[in-house]
Amino acid sequence: MMGTPVGVVGDDAIADELRDAGVAVERGSDGTVPKTDRVVAVGEDAVAAAARVDGDPLVLPVAAGRGVRSVPRDDAVAAVSGLADARVETHPVLRVAMPDGTVEQAFWDVTLVTADAARISEFTIASTADRIGQFRADGVVIATAAGSPGYVHRVGGPILAPSDQAVVAPIAPFATDPDHWVLPVAGLSASVERDEATVELLVDDRVSQPVGYQESITISLGSPVRTAVVDESQSRFE
C-alpha cells in the first residue's frame, strides 16, 4: 500500500495505525495540514483546517459528523484503503469579508454573538437584492449545508443536502416565533444594528474579531472542498 503519501491531521494515533498498515503517511503538526493529494482529517476542527489550505486535496473526514458523511475513527484505516473507489462530494466554503477588509474562510458556519452574558443585540440579514430580516437576539449563525446538522440545527434551523445554500438562524431571539432562512450563499451579509453589547465574530468556532455597531460582514463562495464518501460496505457512516 506504499505510494503517494496520505496526509493526516487531528490524530497522531491514526497516522501510526496507517503506517502499521503499510500506508505512506505525512503527518501534520500543531494542526497544520500536509500538502498532499489526500488528507485524512480527524474531527471537525481538522476538516475546517483542510478546507483552508491551498490546493484541492481529497479529504476523508473521520469522526466529524454526518454533514460530511464522516466515518467512525475505528474505520479510518479501512476507509483509506477504499479511497481509490470513493465517491466524491463537493462542499461550498464561506468566504467571509470582515469590516476591516480581512478575509477568512469557514467550512461549517459563521456566527455573530454577543460576548457578554444576558445581553442581546440587533442584527440584519440581507442579500445583494434586499433586506431579508431584522431581529433582536443573542446572535445569528450562518451555516453551510455541511454545518447544518450542527449548532444551527440546535437553534431551530433545517438540515440541508449538499448545495450552495446556507441556513441562517437567530440565536436565543427576543421574538417567540423567529424566522429561519435557507438562502443562496453568494451576496449574504449580516450587520449589527445596536450599540448595546460587544458582538464577536466566530469563524468555525474560532474567535475572529469584534464587529461594531453598523458594521457588516459579507459572505461569498470560496473554493469548494472535495470529500471522499467510501463504500458503506467498507465503513459505517456516522
GROMACS .gro file of N, CA and C in nm, residues 39-205:
model
  501
   39VAL      N    1  -0.606   1.377   0.219
   39VAL     CA    2  -0.590   1.416   0.359
   39VAL      C    3  -0.694   1.346   0.444
   40VAL      N    4  -0.648   1.279   0.548
   40VAL     CA    5  -0.737   1.221   0.649
   40VAL      C    6  -0.753   1.326   0.759
   41ALA      N    7  -0.873   1.379   0.774
   41ALA     CA    8  -0.899   1.486   0.871
   41ALA      C    9  -0.987   1.432   0.983
   42VAL      N   10  -0.931   1.426   1.103
   42VAL     CA   11  -0.998   1.364   1.216
   42VAL      C   12  -1.059   1.473   1.304
   43GLY      N   13  -1.192   1.480   1.305
   43GLY     CA   14  -1.262   1.579   1.385
   43GLY      C   15  -1.301   1.701   1.305
   44GLU      N   16  -1.395   1.777   1.357
   44GLU     CA   17  -1.447   1.894   1.286
   44GLU      C   18  -1.340   2.001   1.265
   45ASP      N   19  -1.256   2.024   1.366
   45ASP     CA   20  -1.152   2.126   1.351
   45ASP      C   21  -1.055   2.089   1.239
   46ALA      N   22  -1.023   1.960   1.227
   46ALA     CA   23  -0.930   1.917   1.123
   46ALA      C   24  -0.991   1.933   0.984
   47VAL      N   25  -1.120   1.904   0.970
   47VAL     CA   26  -1.186   1.924   0.840
   47VAL      C   27  -1.187   2.072   0.804
   48ALA      N   28  -1.216   2.158   0.902
   48ALA     CA   29  -1.215   2.302   0.876
   48ALA      C   30  -1.075   2.349   0.835
   49ALA      N   31  -0.972   2.295   0.900
   49ALA     CA   32  -0.835   2.331   0.864
   49ALA      C   33  -0.803   2.287   0.722
   50ALA      N   34  -0.846   2.166   0.685
   50ALA     CA   35  -0.821   2.117   0.549
   50ALA      C   36  -0.891   2.203   0.446
   51ALA      N   37  -1.004   2.261   0.483
   51ALA     CA   38  -1.078   2.348   0.390
   51ALA      C   39  -1.006   2.479   0.365
   52ARG      N   40  -0.914   2.517   0.453
   52ARG     CA   41  -0.845   2.646   0.440
   52ARG      C   42  -0.713   2.636   0.365
   53VAL      N   43  -0.669   2.515   0.332
   53VAL     CA   44  -0.538   2.502   0.268
   53VAL      C   45  -0.547   2.532   0.119
   54ASP      N   46  -0.434   2.574   0.063
   54ASP     CA   47  -0.427   2.591  -0.081
   54ASP      C   48  -0.427   2.454  -0.150
   55GLY      N   49  -0.466   2.452  -0.276
   55GLY     CA   50  -0.472   2.326  -0.347
   55GLY      C   51  -0.612   2.267  -0.340
   56ASP      N   52  -0.623   2.143  -0.385
   56ASP     CA   53  -0.754   2.078  -0.392
   56ASP      C   54  -0.741   1.933  -0.347
   57PRO      N   55  -0.703   1.910  -0.220
   57PRO     CA   56  -0.689   1.771  -0.175
   57PRO      C   57  -0.825   1.703  -0.162
   58LEU      N   58  -0.826   1.570  -0.177
   58LEU     CA   59  -0.944   1.491  -0.145
   58LEU      C   60  -0.940   1.464   0.004
   59VAL      N   61  -1.043   1.504   0.077
   59VAL     CA   62  -1.045   1.497   0.223
   59VAL      C   63  -1.132   1.380   0.267
   60LEU      N   64  -1.076   1.293   0.350
   60LEU     CA   65  -1.154   1.187   0.414
   60LEU      C   66  -1.188   1.233   0.555
   61PRO      N   67  -1.313   1.271   0.582
   61PRO     CA   68  -1.349   1.314   0.717
   61PRO      C   69  -1.368   1.193   0.808
   62VAL      N   70  -1.311   1.200   0.926
   62VAL     CA   71  -1.320   1.094   1.025
   62VAL      C   72  -1.374   1.153   1.155
   63ALA      N   73  -1.478   1.091   1.209
   63ALA     CA   74  -1.536   1.137   1.337
   63ALA      C   75  -1.565   1.287   1.333
   64ALA      N   76  -1.623   1.332   1.222
   64ALA     CA   77  -1.651   1.475   1.203
   64ALA      C   78  -1.799   1.503   1.178
   65GLY      N   79  -1.886   1.407   1.208
   65GLY     CA   80  -2.029   1.432   1.197
   65GLY      C   81  -2.088   1.394   1.063
   66ARG      N   82  -2.221   1.395   1.059
   66ARG     CA   83  -2.292   1.344   0.941
   66ARG      C   84  -2.300   1.445   0.828
   67GLY      N   85  -2.269   1.572   0.854
   67GLY     CA   86  -2.277   1.672   0.748
   67GLY      C   87  -2.180   1.647   0.635
   68VAL      N   88  -2.074   1.568   0.662
   68VAL     CA   89  -1.975   1.533   0.560
   68VAL      C   90  -1.962   1.381   0.545
   69ARG      N   91  -2.062   1.305   0.593
   69ARG     CA   92  -2.060   1.159   0.584
   69ARG      C   93  -1.928   1.103   0.637
   70SER      N   94  -1.887   1.152   0.753
   70SER     CA   95  -1.760   1.108   0.808
   70SER      C   96  -1.769   0.964   0.858
   71VAL      N   97  -1.656   0.897   0.859
   71VAL     CA   98  -1.651   0.759   0.907
   71VAL      C   99  -1.607   0.757   1.052
   72PRO      N  100  -1.647   0.655   1.128
   72PRO     CA  101  -1.601   0.644   1.266
   72PRO      C  102  -1.449   0.626   1.272
   73ARG      N  103  -1.392   0.665   1.382
   73ARG     CA  104  -1.247   0.657   1.396
   73ARG      C  105  -1.194   0.516   1.375
   74ASP      N  106  -1.265   0.416   1.427
   74ASP     CA  107  -1.218   0.278   1.417
   74ASP      C  108  -1.215   0.227   1.273
   75ASP      N  109  -1.285   0.295   1.182
   75ASP     CA  110  -1.291   0.252   1.042
   75ASP      C  111  -1.197   0.331   0.952
   76ALA      N  112  -1.111   0.414   1.011
   76ALA     CA  113  -1.030   0.505   0.929
   76ALA      C  114  -0.934   0.430   0.837
   77VAL      N  115  -0.866   0.329   0.887
   77VAL     CA  116  -0.769   0.256   0.806
   77VAL      C  117  -0.839   0.187   0.690
   78ALA      N  118  -0.951   0.120   0.717
   78ALA     CA  119  -1.027   0.055   0.610
   78ALA      C  120  -1.077   0.156   0.508
   79ALA      N  121  -1.118   0.273   0.555
   79ALA     CA  122  -1.169   0.375   0.463
   79ALA      C  123  -1.058   0.427   0.371
   80VAL      N  124  -0.937   0.444   0.424
   80VAL     CA  125  -0.825   0.488   0.341
   80VAL      C  126  -0.798   0.386   0.230
   81SER      N  127  -0.811   0.259   0.261
   81SER     CA  128  -0.788   0.156   0.160
   81SER      C  129  -0.893   0.162   0.049
   82GLY      N  130  -1.008   0.223   0.076
   82GLY     CA  131  -1.112   0.234  -0.025
   82GLY      C  132  -1.118   0.368  -0.095
   83LEU      N  133  -1.019   0.454  -0.074
   83LEU     CA  134  -1.024   0.589  -0.133
   83LEU      C  135  -1.024   0.587  -0.286
   84ALA      N  136  -0.956   0.489  -0.345
   84ALA     CA  137  -0.949   0.485  -0.492
   84ALA      C  138  -1.087   0.469  -0.554
   85ASP      N  139  -1.178   0.404  -0.482
   85ASP     CA  140  -1.313   0.380  -0.534
   85ASP      C  141  -1.418   0.470  -0.469
   86ALA      N  142  -1.373   0.569  -0.393
   86ALA     CA  143  -1.468   0.653  -0.319
   86ALA      C  144  -1.547   0.744  -0.412
   87ARG      N  145  -1.671   0.768  -0.372
   87ARG     CA  146  -1.749   0.872  -0.438
   87ARG      C  147  -1.706   1.007  -0.381
   88VAL      N  148  -1.713   1.111  -0.462
   88VAL     CA  149  -1.666   1.243  -0.419
   88VAL      C  150  -1.785   1.338  -0.407
   89GLU      N  151  -1.798   1.402  -0.291
   89GLU     CA  152  -1.896   1.509  -0.272
   89GLU      C  153  -1.822   1.643  -0.269
   90THR      N  154  -1.887   1.745  -0.320
   90THR     CA  155  -1.829   1.879  -0.320
   90THR      C  156  -1.906   1.968  -0.225
   91HIS      N  157  -1.835   2.036  -0.136
   91HIS     CA  158  -1.897   2.120  -0.034
   91HIS      C  159  -1.849   2.265  -0.050
   92PRO      N  160  -1.943   2.361  -0.044
   92PRO     CA  161  -1.902   2.501  -0.054
   92PRO      C  162  -1.829   2.548   0.071
   93VAL      N  163  -1.749   2.649   0.054
   93VAL     CA  164  -1.679   2.715   0.163
   93VAL      C  165  -1.724   2.860   0.167
   94LEU      N  166  -1.748   2.912   0.287
   94LEU     CA  167  -1.788   3.051   0.302
   94LEU      C  168  -1.665   3.140   0.305
   95ARG      N  169  -1.662   3.238   0.218
   95ARG     CA  170  -1.555   3.338   0.218
   95ARG      C  171  -1.611   3.461   0.288
   96VAL      N  172  -1.557   3.493   0.404
   96VAL     CA  173  -1.614   3.594   0.493
   96VAL      C  174  -1.526   3.719   0.492
   97ALA      N  175  -1.581   3.829   0.443
   97ALA     CA  176  -1.509   3.956   0.441
   97ALA      C  177  -1.546   4.036   0.565
   98MET      N  178  -1.445   4.076   0.641
   98MET     CA  179  -1.463   4.147   0.768
   98MET      C  180  -1.476   4.298   0.746
   99PRO      N  181  -1.522   4.369   0.849
   99PRO     CA  182  -1.529   4.515   0.837
   99PRO      C  183  -1.395   4.581   0.809
  100ASP      N  184  -1.284   4.522   0.858
  100ASP     CA  185  -1.153   4.582   0.837
  100ASP      C  186  -1.090   4.540   0.705
  101GLY      N  187  -1.163   4.461   0.624
  101GLY     CA  188  -1.113   4.422   0.493
  101GLY      C  189  -1.044   4.287   0.489
  102THR      N  190  -1.015   4.228   0.605
  102THR     CA  191  -0.955   4.095   0.604
  102THR      C  192  -1.059   3.991   0.564
  103VAL      N  193  -1.010   3.877   0.519
  103VAL     CA  194  -1.098   3.771   0.470
  103VAL      C  195  -1.060   3.639   0.537
  104GLU      N  196  -1.160   3.566   0.583
  104GLU     CA  197  -1.139   3.432   0.637
  104GLU      C  198  -1.233   3.335   0.567
  105GLN      N  199  -1.206   3.204   0.587
  105GLN     CA  200  -1.290   3.103   0.526
  105GLN      C  201  -1.351   3.013   0.633
  106ALA      N  202  -1.477   2.976   0.612
  106ALA     CA  203  -1.546   2.888   0.705
  106ALA      C  204  -1.603   2.769   0.629
  107PHE      N  205  -1.582   2.651   0.684
  107PHE     CA  206  -1.640   2.530   0.624
  107PHE      C  207  -1.774   2.497   0.686
  108TRP      N  208  -1.787   2.516   0.818
  108TRP     CA  209  -1.908   2.477   0.889
  108TRP      C  210  -2.006   2.593   0.905
  109ASP      N  211  -1.961   2.700   0.971
  109ASP     CA  212  -2.054   2.811   0.996
  109ASP      C  213  -1.980   2.937   1.038
  110VAL      N  214  -2.056   3.045   1.035
  110VAL     CA  215  -2.010   3.177   1.078
  110VAL      C  216  -2.112   3.229   1.178
  111THR      N  217  -2.064   3.284   1.290
  111THR     CA  218  -2.155   3.326   1.396
  111THR      C  219  -2.120   3.467   1.442
  112LEU      N  220  -2.222   3.550   1.456
  112LEU     CA  221  -2.212   3.676   1.527
  112LEU      C  222  -2.285   3.659   1.659
  113VAL      N  223  -2.217   3.684   1.772
  113VAL     CA  224  -2.279   3.658   1.901
  113VAL      C  225  -2.231   3.760   2.002
  114THR      N  226  -2.319   3.799   2.094
  114THR     CA  227  -2.280   3.894   2.198
  114THR      C  228  -2.180   3.828   2.292
  115ALA      N  229  -2.079   3.903   2.329
  115ALA     CA  230  -1.972   3.848   2.413
  115ALA      C  231  -2.009   3.847   2.560
  116ASP      N  232  -2.106   3.928   2.601
  116ASP     CA  233  -2.143   3.940   2.741
  116ASP      C  234  -2.270   3.859   2.769
  117ALA      N  235  -2.270   3.789   2.882
  117ALA     CA  236  -2.387   3.710   2.921
  117ALA      C  237  -2.507   3.801   2.943
  118ALA      N  238  -2.626   3.748   2.908
  118ALA     CA  239  -2.754   3.817   2.931
  118ALA      C  240  -2.763   3.950   2.858
  119ARG      N  241  -2.691   3.967   2.750
  119ARG     CA  242  -2.701   4.087   2.667
  119ARG      C  243  -2.744   4.046   2.527
  120ILE      N  244  -2.834   4.123   2.468
  120ILE     CA  245  -2.875   4.096   2.331
  120ILE      C  246  -2.836   4.214   2.243
  121SER      N  247  -2.839   4.190   2.115
  121SER     CA  248  -2.814   4.296   2.018
  121SER      C  249  -2.922   4.285   1.910
  122GLU      N  250  -2.904   4.358   1.805
  122GLU     CA  251  -2.999   4.353   1.693
  122GLU      C  252  -2.919   4.333   1.564
  123PHE      N  253  -2.972   4.249   1.477
  123PHE     CA  254  -2.899   4.207   1.358
  123PHE      C  255  -2.988   4.218   1.236
  124THR      N  256  -2.925   4.249   1.123
  124THR     CA  257  -2.994   4.249   0.994
  124THR      C  258  -2.926   4.149   0.903
  125ILE      N  259  -3.006   4.068   0.835
  125ILE     CA  260  -2.959   3.976   0.732
  125ILE      C  261  -3.007   4.030   0.598
  126ALA      N  262  -2.915   4.041   0.503
  126ALA     CA  263  -2.951   4.098   0.373
  126ALA      C  264  -2.884   4.019   0.261
  127SER      N  265  -2.938   4.031   0.142
  127SER     CA  266  -2.876   3.978   0.021
  127SER      C  267  -2.837   4.096  -0.066
  128THR      N  268  -2.782   4.067  -0.182
  128THR     CA  269  -2.747   4.177  -0.273
  128THR      C  270  -2.872   4.248  -0.323
  129ALA      N  271  -2.989   4.180  -0.317
  129ALA     CA  272  -3.112   4.239  -0.371
  129ALA      C  273  -3.191   4.317  -0.268
  130ASP      N  274  -3.201   4.264  -0.145
  130ASP     CA  275  -3.286   4.332  -0.046
  130ASP      C  276  -3.253   4.286   0.095
  131ARG      N  277  -3.322   4.347   0.192
  131ARG     CA  278  -3.307   4.306   0.330
  131ARG      C  279  -3.396   4.185   0.355
  132ILE      N  280  -3.339   4.081   0.414
  132ILE     CA  281  -3.413   3.958   0.439
  132ILE      C  282  -3.490   3.965   0.570
  133GLY      N  283  -3.422   4.011   0.675
  133GLY     CA  284  -3.487   4.017   0.805
  133GLY      C  285  -3.404   4.093   0.906
  134GLN      N  286  -3.471   4.142   1.010
  134GLN     CA  287  -3.406   4.214   1.119
  134GLN      C  288  -3.466   4.164   1.249
  135PHE      N  289  -3.380   4.138   1.350
  135PHE     CA  290  -3.431   4.077   1.473
  135PHE      C  291  -3.337   4.108   1.589
  136ARG      N  292  -3.391   4.103   1.709
  136ARG     CA  293  -3.313   4.115   1.832
  136ARG      C  294  -3.284   3.975   1.884
  137ALA      N  295  -3.160   3.948   1.922
  137ALA     CA  296  -3.121   3.814   1.965
  137ALA      C  297  -2.983   3.819   2.029
  138ASP      N  298  -2.942   3.705   2.086
  138ASP     CA  299  -2.805   3.693   2.135
  138ASP      C  300  -2.706   3.690   2.021
  139GLY      N  301  -2.753   3.647   1.904
  139GLY     CA  302  -2.663   3.638   1.789
  139GLY      C  303  -2.734   3.579   1.670
  140VAL      N  304  -2.655   3.546   1.569
  140VAL     CA  305  -2.707   3.483   1.447
  140VAL      C  306  -2.599   3.390   1.393
  141VAL      N  307  -2.641   3.275   1.342
  141VAL     CA  308  -2.547   3.179   1.285
  141VAL      C  309  -2.584   3.154   1.139
  142ILE      N  310  -2.483   3.150   1.054
  142ILE     CA  311  -2.498   3.123   0.912
  142ILE      C  312  -2.417   2.997   0.882
  143ALA      N  313  -2.484   2.890   0.841
  143ALA     CA  314  -2.417   2.761   0.826
  143ALA      C  315  -2.428   2.709   0.684
  144THR      N  316  -2.322   2.643   0.640
  144THR     CA  317  -2.325   2.571   0.514
  144THR      C  318  -2.411   2.446   0.529
  145ALA      N  319  -2.436   2.379   0.417
  145ALA     CA  320  -2.509   2.252   0.424
  145ALA      C  321  -2.435   2.153   0.512
  146ALA      N  322  -2.301   2.149   0.501
  146ALA     CA  323  -2.223   2.058   0.585
  146ALA      C  324  -2.238   2.091   0.732
  147GLY      N  325  -2.249   2.220   0.764
  147GLY     CA  326  -2.265   2.262   0.902
  147GLY      C  327  -2.408   2.260   0.952
  148SER      N  328  -2.504   2.236   0.862
  148SER     CA  329  -2.644   2.246   0.902
  148SER      C  330  -2.689   2.144   1.007
  149PRO      N  331  -2.629   2.023   1.017
  149PRO     CA  332  -2.670   1.935   1.127
  149PRO      C  333  -2.613   1.976   1.264
  150GLY      N  334  -2.527   2.076   1.267
  150GLY     CA  335  -2.460   2.116   1.389
  150GLY      C  336  -2.536   2.219   1.470
  151TYR      N  337  -2.465   2.323   1.513
  151TYR     CA  338  -2.523   2.421   1.605
  151TYR      C  339  -2.647   2.488   1.548
  152VAL      N  340  -2.647   2.521   1.419
  152VAL     CA  341  -2.762   2.590   1.362
  152VAL      C  342  -2.888   2.505   1.373
  153HIS      N  343  -2.874   2.373   1.366
  153HIS     CA  344  -2.990   2.285   1.382
  153HIS      C  345  -3.040   2.287   1.526
  154ARG      N  346  -2.948   2.298   1.620
  154ARG     CA  347  -2.987   2.302   1.762
  154ARG      C  348  -3.064   2.429   1.796
  155VAL      N  349  -3.047   2.534   1.717
  155VAL     CA  350  -3.124   2.657   1.742
  155VAL      C  351  -3.241   2.670   1.645
  156GLY      N  352  -3.278   2.561   1.579
  156GLY     CA  353  -3.402   2.561   1.503
  156GLY      C  354  -3.390   2.556   1.352
  157GLY      N  355  -3.268   2.558   1.297
  157GLY     CA  356  -3.252   2.557   1.153
  157GLY      C  357  -3.268   2.419   1.093
  158PRO      N  358  -3.304   2.409   0.965
  158PRO     CA  359  -3.318   2.278   0.899
  158PRO      C  360  -3.183   2.221   0.859
  159ILE      N  361  -3.184   2.093   0.824
  159ILE     CA  362  -3.066   2.025   0.772
  159ILE      C  363  -3.075   2.022   0.620
  160LEU      N  364  -2.966   2.060   0.554
  160LEU     CA  365  -2.963   2.070   0.408
  160LEU      C  366  -2.879   1.959   0.346
  161ALA      N  367  -2.919   1.916   0.226
  161ALA     CA  368  -2.833   1.833   0.144
  161ALA      C  369  -2.722   1.922   0.087
  162PRO      N  370  -2.609   1.862   0.043
  162PRO     CA  371  -2.500   1.944  -0.012
  162PRO      C  372  -2.549   2.036  -0.123
  163SER      N  373  -2.520   2.166  -0.110
  163SER     CA  374  -2.566   2.266  -0.206
  163SER      C  375  -2.492   2.396  -0.179
  164ASP      N  376  -2.515   2.496  -0.265
  164ASP     CA  377  -2.457   2.629  -0.246
  164ASP      C  378  -2.551   2.721  -0.170
  165GLN      N  379  -2.631   2.664  -0.082
  165GLN     CA  380  -2.720   2.743   0.002
  165GLN      C  381  -2.672   2.738   0.146
  166ALA      N  382  -2.722   2.833   0.226
  166ALA     CA  383  -2.686   2.841   0.367
  166ALA      C  384  -2.812   2.849   0.452
  167VAL      N  385  -2.801   2.802   0.575
  167VAL     CA  386  -2.908   2.818   0.674
  167VAL      C  387  -2.872   2.937   0.762
  168VAL      N  388  -2.969   3.026   0.784
  168VAL     CA  389  -2.949   3.142   0.871
  168VAL      C  390  -3.050   3.134   0.985
  169ALA      N  391  -3.003   3.140   1.109
  169ALA     CA  392  -3.093   3.127   1.223
  169ALA      C  393  -3.051   3.219   1.336
  170PRO      N  394  -3.148   3.288   1.401
  170PRO     CA  395  -3.116   3.367   1.521
  170PRO      C  396  -3.079   3.277   1.637
  171ILE      N  397  -2.997   3.329   1.728
  171ILE     CA  398  -2.960   3.258   1.850
  171ILE      C  399  -3.032   3.325   1.966
  172ALA      N  400  -3.115   3.247   2.039
  172ALA     CA  401  -3.193   3.299   2.153
  172ALA      C  402  -3.262   3.430   2.116
  173PRO      N  403  -3.349   3.428   2.017
  173PRO     CA  404  -3.413   3.552   1.972
  173PRO      C  405  -3.513   3.606   2.073
  174PHE      N  406  -3.533   3.738   2.069
  174PHE     CA  407  -3.630   3.805   2.155
  174PHE      C  408  -3.772   3.766   2.115
  175ALA      N  409  -3.795   3.742   1.986
  175ALA     CA  410  -3.928   3.704   1.937
  175ALA      C  411  -3.959   3.560   1.977
  176THR      N  412  -4.088   3.531   1.997
  176THR     CA  413  -4.129   3.397   2.037
  176THR      C  414  -4.144   3.303   1.917
  177ASP      N  415  -4.158   3.356   1.797
  177ASP     CA  416  -4.174   3.274   1.678
  177ASP      C  417  -4.078   3.325   1.570
  178PRO      N  418  -3.948   3.301   1.588
  178PRO     CA  419  -3.849   3.362   1.499
  178PRO      C  420  -3.848   3.296   1.361
  179ASP      N  421  -3.805   3.373   1.263
  179ASP     CA  422  -3.786   3.320   1.129
  179ASP      C  423  -3.650   3.252   1.119
  180HIS      N  424  -3.644   3.152   1.029
  180HIS     CA  425  -3.518   3.091   0.987
  180HIS      C  426  -3.520   3.092   0.835
  181TRP      N  427  -3.403   3.101   0.774
  181TRP     CA  428  -3.399   3.115   0.629
  181TRP      C  429  -3.303   3.014   0.567
  182VAL      N  430  -3.335   2.973   0.445
  182VAL     CA  431  -3.243   2.899   0.359
  182VAL      C  432  -3.219   2.988   0.238
  183LEU      N  433  -3.094   3.032   0.220
  183LEU     CA  434  -3.063   3.137   0.123
  183LEU      C  435  -2.938   3.101   0.042
  184PRO      N  436  -2.930   3.152  -0.081
  184PRO     CA  437  -2.804   3.137  -0.155
  184PRO      C  438  -2.690   3.204  -0.080
  185VAL      N  439  -2.574   3.139  -0.080
  185VAL     CA  440  -2.460   3.192  -0.005
  185VAL      C  441  -2.412   3.324  -0.063
  186ALA      N  442  -2.395   3.329  -0.193
  186ALA     CA  443  -2.333   3.445  -0.256
  186ALA      C  444  -2.415   3.571  -0.229
  187GLY      N  445  -2.347   3.673  -0.178
  187GLY     CA  446  -2.411   3.802  -0.156
  187GLY      C  447  -2.477   3.821  -0.022
  188LEU      N  448  -2.469   3.723   0.067
  188LEU     CA  449  -2.527   3.739   0.200
  188LEU      C  450  -2.445   3.839   0.282
  189SER      N  451  -2.514   3.911   0.370
  189SER     CA  452  -2.444   3.997   0.465
  189SER      C  453  -2.519   3.996   0.597
  190ALA      N  454  -2.446   4.023   0.705
  190ALA     CA  455  -2.504   4.033   0.838
  190ALA      C  456  -2.444   4.155   0.905
  191SER      N  457  -2.528   4.238   0.964
  191SER     CA  458  -2.481   4.362   1.026
  191SER      C  459  -2.536   4.376   1.166
  192VAL      N  460  -2.466   4.455   1.247
  192VAL     CA  461  -2.504   4.482   1.385
  192VAL      C  462  -2.576   4.616   1.390
  193GLU      N  463  -2.696   4.618   1.449
  193GLU     CA  464  -2.782   4.736   1.444
  193GLU      C  465  -2.798   4.808   1.577
  194ARG      N  466  -2.737   4.759   1.684
  194ARG     CA  467  -2.749   4.824   1.815
  194ARG      C  468  -2.611   4.840   1.877
  195ASP      N  469  -2.593   4.951   1.946
  195ASP     CA  470  -2.467   4.981   2.013
  195ASP      C  471  -2.483   4.956   2.163
  196GLU      N  472  -2.523   4.831   2.198
  196GLU     CA  473  -2.553   4.800   2.338
  196GLU      C  474  -2.467   4.688   2.395
  197ALA      N  475  -2.400   4.613   2.311
  197ALA     CA  476  -2.321   4.499   2.358
  197ALA      C  477  -2.208   4.473   2.261
  198THR      N  478  -2.100   4.415   2.311
  198THR     CA  479  -1.989   4.374   2.225
  198THR      C  480  -2.031   4.249   2.147
  199VAL      N  481  -2.016   4.253   2.016
  199VAL     CA  482  -2.051   4.139   1.932
  199VAL      C  483  -1.923   4.083   1.871
  200GLU      N  484  -1.905   3.953   1.888
  200GLU     CA  485  -1.786   3.887   1.834
  200GLU      C  486  -1.822   3.804   1.711
  201LEU      N  487  -1.727   3.795   1.620
  201LEU     CA  488  -1.741   3.711   1.503
  201LEU      C  489  -1.663   3.581   1.526
  202LEU      N  490  -1.730   3.468   1.509
  202LEU     CA  491  -1.668   3.337   1.517
  202LEU      C  492  -1.673   3.272   1.380
  203VAL      N  493  -1.560   3.221   1.336
  203VAL     CA  494  -1.549   3.153   1.207
  203VAL      C  495  -1.512   3.008   1.236
  204ASP      N  496  -1.606   2.915   1.211
  204ASP     CA  497  -1.584   2.775   1.250
  204ASP      C  498  -1.542   2.765   1.396
  205ASP      N  499  -1.609   2.841   1.483
  205ASP     CA  500  -1.584   2.841   1.628
  205ASP      C  501  -1.453   2.906   1.668
   0.00000   0.00000   0.00000
